[in-house]
Amino acid sequence: MRILVAITEVATPDDTIEFSDKSIIESNFTYGLNEWDEYAIEEAIQISESDSDSDSDVISVTIAPPRAEKTIRMALAKGVTKAIRVWDPKLELLPFLDPQLKAKIIAKVVSIVSPDIILTGVQSSNDCWGSTGVALAAEVGFNWATLVTDLELSGDVAHVRRELENGIDELAEVTLPAVFTIQTGINEPRYASLRGIKQAQQKELEVLSFSDLSSDPDEFQSKINFIEFSLPISNSAIQFFEGNPNEQAAQIATIIKDLGFGGG
Amino acid sequence: MSPILIIAEHRQGVLNTDTFGLLNAGIEFAITLNTEAHVAIIGQNSDNLAQDVNIAGIHKIHTLSTSLPYTHNVYVKAISFLFNKIQPSSILSLHTSTGADYSPAVASILNLPFLPDAIAINYTNQVEILHEMYSSKLHAKIASSLPAIITIRPGAWPNDTTPGNAPIEPIDLDITEEPINFKVKNYEETPIGDVDISTSDLLLSVGRGIGEETNLELIFSTAEAMGATVSSSRPIVDAGWLPKDRQVGQSGTKISPTIYLAIGISGAVQHIAGIKNSKVIISINKDPKAPIFGVSDYGVVGDLFEILPFLIEEFS
Ligand SMILES: Cc1cc2nc3c(=O)[nH]c(=O)nc-3n(C[C@H](O)[C@H](O)[C@H](O)COP(=O)(O)OP(=O)(O)OC[C@H]3O[C@@H](n4cnc5c(N)ncnc54)[C@H](O)[C@@H]3O)c2cc1C
Ligand SMILES: Nc1ncnc2c1ncn2[C@@H]1O[C@H](COP(=O)(O)O)[C@@H](O)[C@H]1O
């Protein structure tokens, strides 16, 4: 069994996000693996570990500049067999990648890797499209199941639990090959062992550009035009309690007691 | 210009009430474009649900009835068919577990631009949407040519409506074939355990800011002192620290207490989706830019570990 897992590096802003006309200023960012992709990687590794086929492997794909290699190595340290990173100078000009463009690029990697199943996260915490997995499935003609919180394979069928709204789960069967978008909580992501971290340095991290993926690099065009970034309008109705922690606690308690709780 | 096509959302015979916000978004957009707003209801029970979406501002309702339950395959087929039939200016769906399950595929298959999770829609010489990024800390205005496939944030448009009298046009569509590649077996509801957070009037809700499982002691002590029920954000449940029935939010429980006290919760959209009906929201967070403050009535910017001990004292 060959599993492709799409993983992305995300930036967590410390506080306020700064941006210019065309890009986000990333100086005060800390980078890491997208939370949902932690779970997708763990699921991929668990599937490959329980696969009786000893050739079973997990390949990761990431569209990102060289900066992301540290994050990708963490995935390799956890047990991903081989990593692919796609980048192209053309992408430097974009403020972000839209889900259709991501899907188009990853689809090319799918045709090289020929996976049986593809895992993605439900969403990226930076772009928040929540859409790349389904766009990818449609692009490569695979079946798909979103919001997966349990995944069992038997032969060419996957039994999935999908988490819908309001505490309702859907149980469904999907025929492989398929894309699964993995929801948090599906498993307990492992930490990389020291041995894993050492081994990761030796593992292959292949770098591909648009010309490696297509004879027509112009096909990687976005249909989306970026206009501008802005900051959310702040809530003028909120009252902040000032003072030291003791005074702040007293003000909270007053509100709670005034509304008839806490024996006030 | 050709009409705006709105895809109503329903499952197991029940209309998702956020559909009304979606209808309002579609009507508003149609007015901007000086065109009509049409609704499509696809799948089981669509004939029964047609009157529910018959609100003022809607010009036509297309029902595409099938005996098949919702699957994305059924929707992709039905929407592609309807697209070719009425050539709409854009297609609008909710950005939910349903809408986000088929819309990206519809866009790919029809080779149209896809604009996900809009909190505002505008039209100049192209369609523009506002999309939240970086956990709601940044807004991006993005645009595309028409027609576009757009999903909208549930709750971002008002739900109020007045009855209308749009004609209902059944469309005979042959999608009766068994969807062999995706079969729904069953639905299951999270069982309610020892507490039902949806009926509690005072909720003390804990998020990832608590850091470690052992620190939950502090939360339970505080809750006990003030007589509150403990609930949480999703990561606390994902980590197995609290059972699923304590999770507040889109995929957890929607709550409507008198007081919702959010401790170390950032206020992700999926969390906020569950707390909007709270009367008073009080938040403690060390990040002054945390989106939870955007929906709170009272806020404390500070460290929960410094504040909660004093709060316990206040009630002792
Ligand atoms: C389809 C889908 C459905 C989802 N459904 C839900 C749902 O139902 N419910 C839900 O909650 N989430 C849901 N999520 C997840 C959601 O996107 C967020 O990941 C989650 O809500 C974040 O939880 P949090 O606020 O506890 O954690 P974080 O976002 O990590 O926030 C932690 C906060 O704690 C603050 N903090 C840290 N230390 C301290 C301290 N010492 N004192 C004070 N503050 C501190 C930080 O400033 C930060 O704001 C869903 C996501 C998806 C994609
Ligand atoms: N730049 C990227 N490279 C590889 N995979 C990605 C990238 N961006 C998103 N993904 C995958 O798509 C999922 C959903 O992301 P999004 O649609 O951007 O919210 C993520 O959890 C990843 O699995």
XYZ file of C-alpha atoms and ligand atoms in Angstrom:
656
model
C 0.000 0.000 0.000
C 1.270 3.432 -0.886
C -0.028 6.408 1.044
C 0.446 10.012 0.018
C -0.038 12.562 2.771
C -0.276 16.267 1.941
C 1.247 18.341 4.706
C 1.715 22.046 5.041
C 3.813 24.313 7.172
C 1.865 27.040 8.904
C 2.857 30.219 10.649
C 1.441 31.155 13.994
C 1.466 34.901 14.466
C 2.612 35.936 17.940
C 0.176 38.773 18.179
C -0.849 41.220 15.471
C -0.259 40.286 11.861
C 1.605 42.830 9.800
C 1.174 42.957 6.072
C 2.036 45.017 3.043
C 0.039 45.515 -0.157
C 0.878 42.134 -1.532
C 2.205 39.968 1.252
C 2.181 39.106 4.903
C 5.258 40.167 6.846
C 6.441 37.005 8.458
C 9.122 38.274 10.808
C 7.189 37.703 14.024
C 5.998 34.243 13.032
C 6.808 30.867 14.470
C 6.491 28.022 11.974
C 5.297 24.494 12.488
C 3.314 21.638 11.043
C -0.376 22.334 10.482
C -2.305 20.806 13.412
C -4.630 18.753 11.183
C -1.669 17.365 9.252
C -0.132 16.012 12.472
C -3.141 13.713 12.651
C -2.998 12.887 8.926
C 0.670 11.862 9.248
C -0.057 9.696 12.282
C -2.966 8.023 10.482
C -0.788 7.376 7.414
C 1.987 5.840 9.511
C -0.463 3.668 11.454
C -2.030 2.390 8.231
C 1.359 1.545 6.768
C 2.485 -0.136 10.024
C -0.574 -2.374 10.111
C -0.295 -3.201 6.406
C 0.866 -6.771 5.792
C 2.627 -5.604 2.640
C 6.225 -4.969 3.732
C 6.764 -2.500 0.887
C 4.156 -0.205 2.348
C 5.328 3.387 2.363
C 4.206 6.876 3.277
C 5.215 9.747 1.031
C 4.567 13.345 2.007
C 4.063 16.276 -0.315
C 4.393 19.923 0.638
C 4.140 23.015 -1.516
C 6.438 25.432 0.261
C 9.673 27.415 0.006
C 12.959 25.935 1.356
C 12.164 27.356 4.811
C 9.712 24.477 5.348
C 12.368 21.754 5.201
C 12.840 21.776 8.965
C 9.140 21.060 9.409
C 9.204 18.401 6.674
C 12.131 16.678 8.444
C 9.939 16.386 11.528
C 7.451 14.390 9.465
C 10.292 12.182 8.233
C 11.438 11.752 11.838
C 7.983 10.494 12.804
C 8.093 7.770 10.176
C 7.264 9.250 6.765
C 9.375 7.267 4.261
C 10.118 9.978 1.738
C 9.208 13.634 1.314
C 8.538 15.729 -1.745
C 8.645 19.518 -1.660
C 7.294 21.500 -4.592
C 8.262 25.095 -5.144
C 8.612 27.434 -8.056
C 9.757 31.046 -8.355
C 6.290 31.851 -9.776
C 4.761 31.025 -6.414
C 6.854 33.669 -4.669
C 4.679 36.287 -6.316
C 1.474 35.015 -4.744
C 0.333 36.149 -1.273
C -1.080 32.628 -0.732
C -2.118 29.552 -2.696
C -5.783 28.962 -3.356
C -7.171 25.421 -2.953
C -7.635 24.788 -6.672
C -4.032 25.722 -7.393
C -2.819 23.552 -4.516
C -4.914 20.685 -5.881
C -3.582 21.136 -9.398
C 0.013 21.017 -8.196
C -0.477 18.061 -5.832
C -2.367 16.193 -8.575
C 0.843 16.167 -10.638
C 2.668 14.609 -7.716
C -0.136 12.041 -7.435
C 0.487 10.954 -11.000
C 4.188 10.464 -10.218
C 3.669 8.673 -6.891
C 0.549 6.611 -7.814
C -0.781 6.266 -4.263
C -3.618 3.933 -3.218
C -4.895 6.454 -0.761
C -4.271 10.139 -0.084
C -4.628 11.816 3.292
C -4.904 15.549 3.877
C -5.895 17.582 6.898
C -9.397 19.061 7.112
C -7.959 22.558 6.918
C -4.803 24.622 7.104
C -4.723 27.040 10.017
C -3.142 29.807 7.944
C -5.255 29.781 4.748
C -8.359 28.213 6.323
C -9.862 27.133 2.986
C -10.891 23.710 4.276
C -11.110 22.686 0.633
C -7.858 21.323 -0.760
C -8.653 17.644 -0.091
C -11.924 17.647 -2.041
C -10.478 19.799 -4.825
C -7.608 17.306 -5.115
C -9.946 14.298 -5.214
C -11.943 15.886 -8.025
C -8.751 16.812 -9.872
C -7.340 13.262 -9.822
C -10.710 11.486 -10.122
C -10.520 9.709 -6.757
C -13.427 9.177 -4.377
C -13.329 11.124 -1.163
C -14.539 11.367 2.399
C -14.168 14.549 4.446
C -13.981 15.174 8.203
C -12.813 11.646 8.942
C -12.524 10.694 12.635
C -12.160 6.951 12.101
C -10.700 5.085 9.148
C -10.598 1.302 8.683
C -9.431 -0.291 5.463
C -10.563 -3.689 4.277
C -9.523 -4.647 0.779
C -10.451 -1.859 -1.598
C -13.073 -0.404 0.710
C -12.621 2.107 3.535
C -15.068 2.305 6.421
C -15.113 5.856 7.690
C -16.682 7.842 10.460
C -17.326 11.433 9.389
C -18.000 14.166 11.904
C -20.813 16.450 10.815
C -22.252 19.351 12.798
C -24.017 19.238 16.172
C -22.512 16.009 17.440
C -23.780 13.922 14.528
C -21.487 11.356 12.901
C -21.970 9.708 9.546
C -20.765 6.156 8.957
C -19.937 5.504 5.322
C -18.103 3.199 2.945
C -15.780 4.529 0.281
C -14.186 2.571 -2.541
C -10.439 3.094 -3.056
C -8.541 4.877 -4.440
C -9.730 7.756 -2.318
C -8.796 10.994 -0.584
C -9.553 11.324 3.122
C -9.513 14.666 4.908
C -8.478 13.941 8.474
C -10.068 15.656 11.464
C -8.242 16.267 14.743
C -8.766 13.701 17.496
C -8.789 10.700 15.114
C -5.612 9.359 16.789
C -2.854 10.368 19.149
C -0.023 11.870 17.078
C 3.348 10.468 18.149
C 6.421 12.462 18.980
C 9.521 11.874 16.917
C 12.048 9.688 18.716
C 15.709 10.669 18.905
C 16.455 7.753 16.624
C 13.783 8.960 14.227
C 15.245 12.448 14.179
C 18.669 10.999 13.319
C 17.259 8.767 10.592
C 15.319 11.664 9.102
C 18.566 13.338 8.071
C 19.290 10.371 5.794
C 15.836 10.163 4.233
C 15.119 11.502 0.780
C 13.593 14.978 0.461
C 13.028 15.527 -3.221
C 12.519 19.061 -4.527
C 10.428 19.595 -7.654
C 9.644 22.731 -9.619
C 6.815 23.384 -12.074
C 8.985 22.322 -15.001
C 9.570 18.968 -13.276
C 5.821 18.482 -12.996
C 4.601 19.604 -16.370
C 5.780 20.364 -19.869
C 3.469 23.344 -19.700
C 4.311 25.229 -16.489
C 1.742 27.863 -17.440
C -1.027 25.462 -16.512
C -0.450 26.329 -12.842
C -2.492 29.522 -12.985
C -4.727 30.681 -10.190
C -8.309 31.626 -11.041
C -8.378 33.808 -7.930
C -7.263 37.424 -7.818
C -5.919 38.793 -4.596
C -7.099 42.290 -3.748
C -6.003 43.186 -0.232
C -5.500 42.166 3.367
C -7.165 43.932 6.253
C -7.496 43.481 9.981
C -10.828 42.466 11.494
C -12.830 45.341 12.941
C -12.451 45.249 16.697
C -15.439 44.788 18.955
C -16.380 48.154 20.427
C -19.027 46.668 22.700
C -16.589 44.742 24.889
C -15.622 46.039 28.318
C -12.128 45.033 29.418
C -11.465 44.668 33.134
C -8.263 46.446 34.060
C -6.151 46.269 37.185
C -4.180 43.491 38.835
C -5.400 39.851 38.713
C -7.088 40.232 42.083
C -9.113 43.245 40.896
C -9.886 41.603 37.579
C -11.217 38.514 39.355
C -13.374 40.717 41.598
C -14.943 42.394 38.562
C -15.717 39.058 36.930
C -17.260 37.847 40.200
C -19.456 40.943 40.405
C -20.941 40.262 36.964
C -21.580 36.616 37.812
C -23.201 37.468 41.148
C -25.265 40.304 39.633
C -26.762 37.794 37.220
C -27.826 35.663 40.160
C -25.125 33.006 40.292
C -22.518 31.908 42.812
C -24.674 32.677 45.822
C -24.405 36.422 45.229
C -27.453 38.871 -16.203
C -28.350 35.234 -15.527
C -29.615 34.266 -12.051
C -27.740 33.477 -8.863
C -28.251 29.859 -7.919
C -28.470 29.017 -4.215
C -28.190 25.403 -3.052
C -30.422 24.798 -0.017
C -28.972 22.543 2.663
C -30.881 19.721 4.314
C -30.200 16.278 5.648
C -32.461 13.491 6.862
C -35.535 15.490 5.914
C -34.654 18.605 7.901
C -33.660 21.974 6.454
C -30.486 23.428 7.963
C -31.747 26.761 9.327
C -28.499 28.462 8.287
C -29.941 28.072 4.788
C -31.933 31.267 5.493
C -28.712 33.243 5.942
C -27.487 31.676 2.723
C -30.694 32.695 0.943
C -30.269 36.258 2.193
C -26.669 36.317 0.971
C -27.835 35.090 -2.436
C -30.713 37.573 -2.651
C -28.386 40.435 -1.694
C -25.853 39.354 -4.314
C -28.562 38.984 -6.973
C -29.798 42.527 -6.248
C -26.242 43.851 -6.650
C -26.061 42.134 -10.028
C -29.576 43.242 -10.910
C -30.646 39.675 -11.535
C -32.853 36.929 -10.092
C -32.177 34.632 -7.146
C -33.015 30.962 -7.686
C -32.918 28.133 -5.171
C -32.213 24.485 -5.850
C -33.300 21.720 -3.480
C -31.666 18.450 -4.307
C -32.359 14.939 -3.096
C -34.783 13.243 -0.742
C -37.764 15.290 0.483
C -36.933 18.189 -1.805
C -40.586 18.585 -2.795
C -41.655 18.819 0.857
C -38.969 21.356 1.690
C -39.618 23.645 -1.281
C -42.177 25.802 0.579
C -39.737 26.301 3.485
C -37.321 28.194 1.254
C -40.056 30.138 -0.514
C -39.132 33.526 0.921
C -39.466 37.072 -0.389
C -36.676 37.862 -2.830
C -36.493 34.380 -4.342
C -37.697 34.212 -7.941
C -37.745 30.492 -8.639
C -37.299 27.208 -6.809
C -35.945 24.201 -8.673
C -36.600 20.845 -7.045
C -34.409 17.953 -8.099
C -35.917 14.993 -6.384
C -34.153 11.686 -5.967
C -34.714 8.711 -3.730
C -31.037 8.786 -2.815
C -29.800 10.202 0.496
C -27.237 13.013 0.461
C -23.876 12.058 -0.949
C -21.498 14.441 -2.668
C -21.789 12.373 -5.852
C -25.521 13.053 -6.076
C -24.989 16.775 -5.474
C -22.112 17.160 -7.917
C -24.210 15.500 -10.629
C -27.343 17.486 -9.885
C -25.565 20.844 -9.645
C -23.577 20.260 -12.842
C -26.837 19.412 -14.607
C -28.556 22.534 -13.309
C -25.545 24.686 -14.133
C -25.733 23.656 -17.755
C -29.473 24.184 -17.810
C -29.761 27.689 -16.341
C -26.178 28.997 -16.756
C -26.216 30.905 -13.442
C -23.991 33.915 -12.703
C -22.697 32.109 -9.599
C -23.571 29.226 -7.300
C -23.798 29.747 -3.540
C -23.686 27.061 -0.838
C -23.010 27.002 2.884
C -19.452 26.324 4.035
C -20.509 23.379 6.203
C -19.712 19.674 6.387
C -22.124 19.388 3.449
C -21.342 22.443 1.317
C -17.579 22.044 1.715
C -17.983 18.371 0.769
C -19.226 19.047 -2.775
C -18.481 22.688 -3.700
C -14.721 22.335 -4.383
C -15.508 19.365 -6.638
C -18.257 21.234 -8.479
C -15.756 24.029 -9.155
C -13.140 21.582 -10.453
C -15.567 19.680 -12.632
C -17.133 22.802 -14.138
C -13.687 24.422 -14.329
C -14.868 27.519 -12.464
C -13.175 29.668 -9.830
C -13.857 28.672 -6.231
C -14.212 31.249 -3.440
C -14.499 29.481 -0.066
C -16.025 30.529 3.255
C -17.099 34.084 2.469
C -18.111 36.407 5.286
C -18.986 39.180 2.806
C -19.693 39.317 -0.923
C -19.386 42.324 -3.169
C -19.350 42.977 -6.890
C -17.359 45.550 -8.796
C -16.276 44.270 -12.181
C -15.637 40.871 -10.631
C -17.060 39.051 -7.626
C -15.184 39.836 -4.417
C -15.394 37.978 -1.143
C -13.902 38.496 2.287
C -12.228 35.384 3.680
C -10.793 34.948 7.175
C -7.256 33.602 7.505
C -4.832 32.911 10.361
C -7.520 31.872 12.820
C -9.617 34.974 12.058
C -6.738 37.351 12.728
C -6.479 38.483 9.107
C -9.051 39.171 6.399
C -8.213 38.611 2.752
C -10.283 40.178 0.007
C -10.139 37.878 -2.999
C -11.965 37.969 -6.296
C -12.683 36.114 -9.497
C -14.584 36.398 -12.729
C -18.204 35.217 -12.958
C -19.535 32.579 -12.770
C -17.919 31.462 -9.531
C -18.623 28.738 -6.984
C -18.906 30.432 -3.590
C -19.397 28.972 -0.140
C -20.537 31.262 2.657
C -19.892 31.148 6.377
C -22.928 29.835 8.288
C -24.321 32.642 10.421
C -22.526 35.435 8.559
C -25.816 36.715 7.095
C -29.019 37.276 9.084
C -31.546 34.445 9.119
C -34.749 36.549 9.137
C -37.114 36.152 6.232
C -40.633 36.945 5.095
C -42.754 34.470 3.093
C -42.633 34.680 -0.692
C -44.459 33.142 -3.616
C -41.848 32.005 -6.094
C -42.924 29.339 -8.573
C -41.665 25.840 -7.879
C -40.275 24.030 -10.875
C -39.643 20.309 -10.509
C -36.816 19.026 -12.647
C -36.823 15.461 -13.740
C -33.327 14.262 -13.252
C -32.120 10.724 -13.576
C -29.663 10.234 -10.744
C -31.267 7.058 -9.504
C -28.198 4.922 -10.116
C -26.712 3.437 -6.953
C -23.788 5.572 -5.840
C -21.484 2.593 -5.603
C -18.361 4.491 -4.662
C -19.740 6.158 -1.574
C -22.407 4.589 0.605
C -23.872 6.070 3.755
C -24.473 3.292 6.273
C -25.788 5.098 9.284
C -25.903 8.247 11.389
C -24.969 8.356 15.055
C -25.406 11.010 17.723
C -22.925 11.735 20.498
C -24.516 10.191 23.588
C -25.099 12.605 26.464
C -23.132 11.573 29.529
C -23.456 12.625 33.147
C -23.975 16.304 32.330
C -25.892 18.055 29.577
C -24.042 21.297 28.848
C -26.852 22.502 26.590
C -29.128 22.995 29.622
C -26.596 24.649 31.926
C -27.021 28.361 32.702
C -23.486 28.985 33.875
C -20.714 27.400 31.858
C -17.030 27.598 32.644
C -15.304 26.587 29.452
C -11.663 25.615 29.189
C -9.393 25.713 26.135
C -5.864 24.790 25.131
C -4.552 27.693 27.202
C -4.807 25.383 30.222
C -1.635 23.712 28.960
C -1.698 20.382 30.744
C -4.271 17.868 31.851
C -3.345 18.174 35.523
C -4.177 21.884 35.376
C -7.833 20.983 34.838
C -7.982 20.728 38.666
C -7.910 24.503 38.742
C -10.852 24.664 36.337
C -12.929 22.179 38.319
C -12.171 23.975 41.578
C -13.233 27.290 40.064
C -16.395 25.754 38.614
C -17.249 24.195 41.942
C -16.754 27.459 43.812
C -19.137 29.388 41.543
C -21.548 26.532 40.818
C -20.717 26.296 37.116
C -20.693 23.351 34.725
C -17.390 22.657 32.962
C -17.325 22.610 29.176
C -14.429 22.945 26.734
C -13.110 23.675 23.276
C -12.239 20.882 20.889
C -8.511 20.302 21.601
C -9.327 19.347 25.216
C -11.639 16.622 23.914
C -9.233 15.588 21.135
C -6.573 15.045 23.799
C -8.983 12.839 25.736
C -8.981 15.097 28.810
C -12.755 15.573 28.747
C -15.502 13.520 27.068
C -16.993 14.607 23.756
C -20.291 15.688 25.313
C -18.441 18.588 26.970
C -17.284 20.071 23.661
C -18.814 23.398 22.689
C -18.968 24.399 19.020
C -19.928 23.542 15.498
C -19.061 19.869 15.756
C -19.843 19.696 19.462
C -22.842 21.190 21.250
C -24.482 24.557 20.655
C -25.127 26.108 24.033
C -27.271 29.008 25.261
C -26.358 29.753 28.880
C -26.895 33.008 30.740
C -23.120 33.238 31.281
C -20.367 31.673 29.190
C -16.937 32.049 30.740
C -14.217 31.236 28.180
C -10.847 30.469 29.751
C -7.801 30.139 27.474
C -9.949 29.725 24.356
C -8.860 31.608 21.225
C -12.326 31.793 19.642
C -11.982 29.893 16.373
C -15.012 30.251 14.078
C -16.057 26.680 14.756
C -16.023 27.403 18.472
C -17.895 30.694 18.160
C -20.551 28.923 16.081
C -21.613 27.166 19.275
C -21.682 30.081 21.716
C -23.597 32.799 19.872
C -26.777 32.236 21.856
C -25.085 32.897 25.191
C -26.506 35.946 26.966
C -23.233 37.178 28.446
C -19.784 36.072 27.346
C -16.791 36.719 29.605
C -13.323 35.773 28.332
C -9.910 35.438 29.881
C -7.045 35.243 27.392
C -3.451 36.424 27.474
C -3.555 37.425 23.800
C -5.248 40.847 23.408
C -5.931 40.006 19.752
C -7.645 36.683 20.452
C -10.813 36.548 18.313
C -12.854 35.442 21.346
C -12.789 39.080 22.493
C -14.609 39.964 19.263
C -17.758 38.244 20.551
C -17.347 38.875 24.285
C -19.210 41.319 26.501
C -16.453 41.398 29.121
C -12.806 40.525 28.775
C -9.681 40.129 30.807
C -6.332 40.212 29.052
C -4.204 38.158 31.365
C -2.875 34.841 32.563
C -5.603 32.433 33.637
C -3.284 30.890 36.247
C -3.004 34.253 37.989
C -6.686 35.140 37.787
C -8.543 31.914 38.597
C -7.158 31.506 42.153
C -8.557 34.942 42.991
C -11.837 34.047 41.347
C -12.113 30.975 43.581
C -11.544 33.229 46.595
C -14.356 35.550 45.481
C -16.824 32.686 45.780
C -15.457 31.033 48.921
C -14.720 21.238 10.793
C -14.194 21.725 12.108
C -14.994 21.635 13.220
C -14.529 22.096 14.453
N -15.362 22.038 15.528
C -14.986 22.616 16.695
C -15.864 22.660 17.826
O -16.984 22.150 17.794
N -15.427 23.269 18.951
C -14.187 23.843 19.041
O -13.850 24.391 20.114
N -13.331 23.789 18.011
C -13.693 23.186 16.847
N -12.802 23.135 15.803
C -11.385 23.503 16.052
C -11.105 24.986 15.966
O -10.778 25.317 14.639
C -9.899 25.361 16.857
O -8.789 24.571 16.512
C -10.172 25.185 18.357
O -11.415 25.758 18.701
C -9.073 25.835 19.160
O -9.284 25.575 20.527
P -8.653 26.538 21.648
O -9.199 27.902 21.505
O -8.846 25.859 22.958
O -7.089 26.460 21.319
P -6.134 27.568 20.704
O -6.673 28.103 19.438
O -4.782 26.975 20.703
O -6.191 28.752 21.757
C -5.631 28.723 23.036
C -5.776 30.123 23.620
O -5.323 30.138 24.957
C -4.651 31.355 25.203
N -3.745 31.126 26.340
C -2.633 30.351 26.377
N -2.107 30.342 27.613
C -2.893 31.129 28.383
C -2.860 31.529 29.751
N -1.918 31.082 30.590
N -3.823 32.347 30.193
C -4.793 32.817 29.360
N -4.872 32.460 28.052
C -3.944 31.628 27.571
C -3.927 31.663 23.910
O -3.666 33.062 23.795
C -4.954 31.181 22.874
O -5.811 32.237 22.463
C -13.240 22.660 14.560
C -12.446 22.750 13.432
C -12.906 22.290 12.205
C -12.054 22.433 11.003
N 0.953 24.159 0.708
C 0.476 22.909 0.883
N 1.222 21.828 0.577
C 0.751 20.565 0.760
N -0.463 20.303 1.263
C -1.252 21.333 1.589
C -0.837 22.685 1.416
N -1.827 23.490 1.846
C -2.834 22.688 2.260
N -2.490 21.379 2.118
C -3.294 20.201 2.510
O -4.666 20.524 2.403
C -5.296 20.492 3.692
C -6.380 21.527 3.761
O -5.842 22.827 3.581
P -6.725 24.115 3.135
O -7.631 23.666 2.050
O -5.701 25.120 2.716
O -7.455 24.549 4.362
C -4.151 20.635 4.679
O -4.481 20.068 5.923
C -3.039 19.851 3.970
O -3.221 18.460 4.127
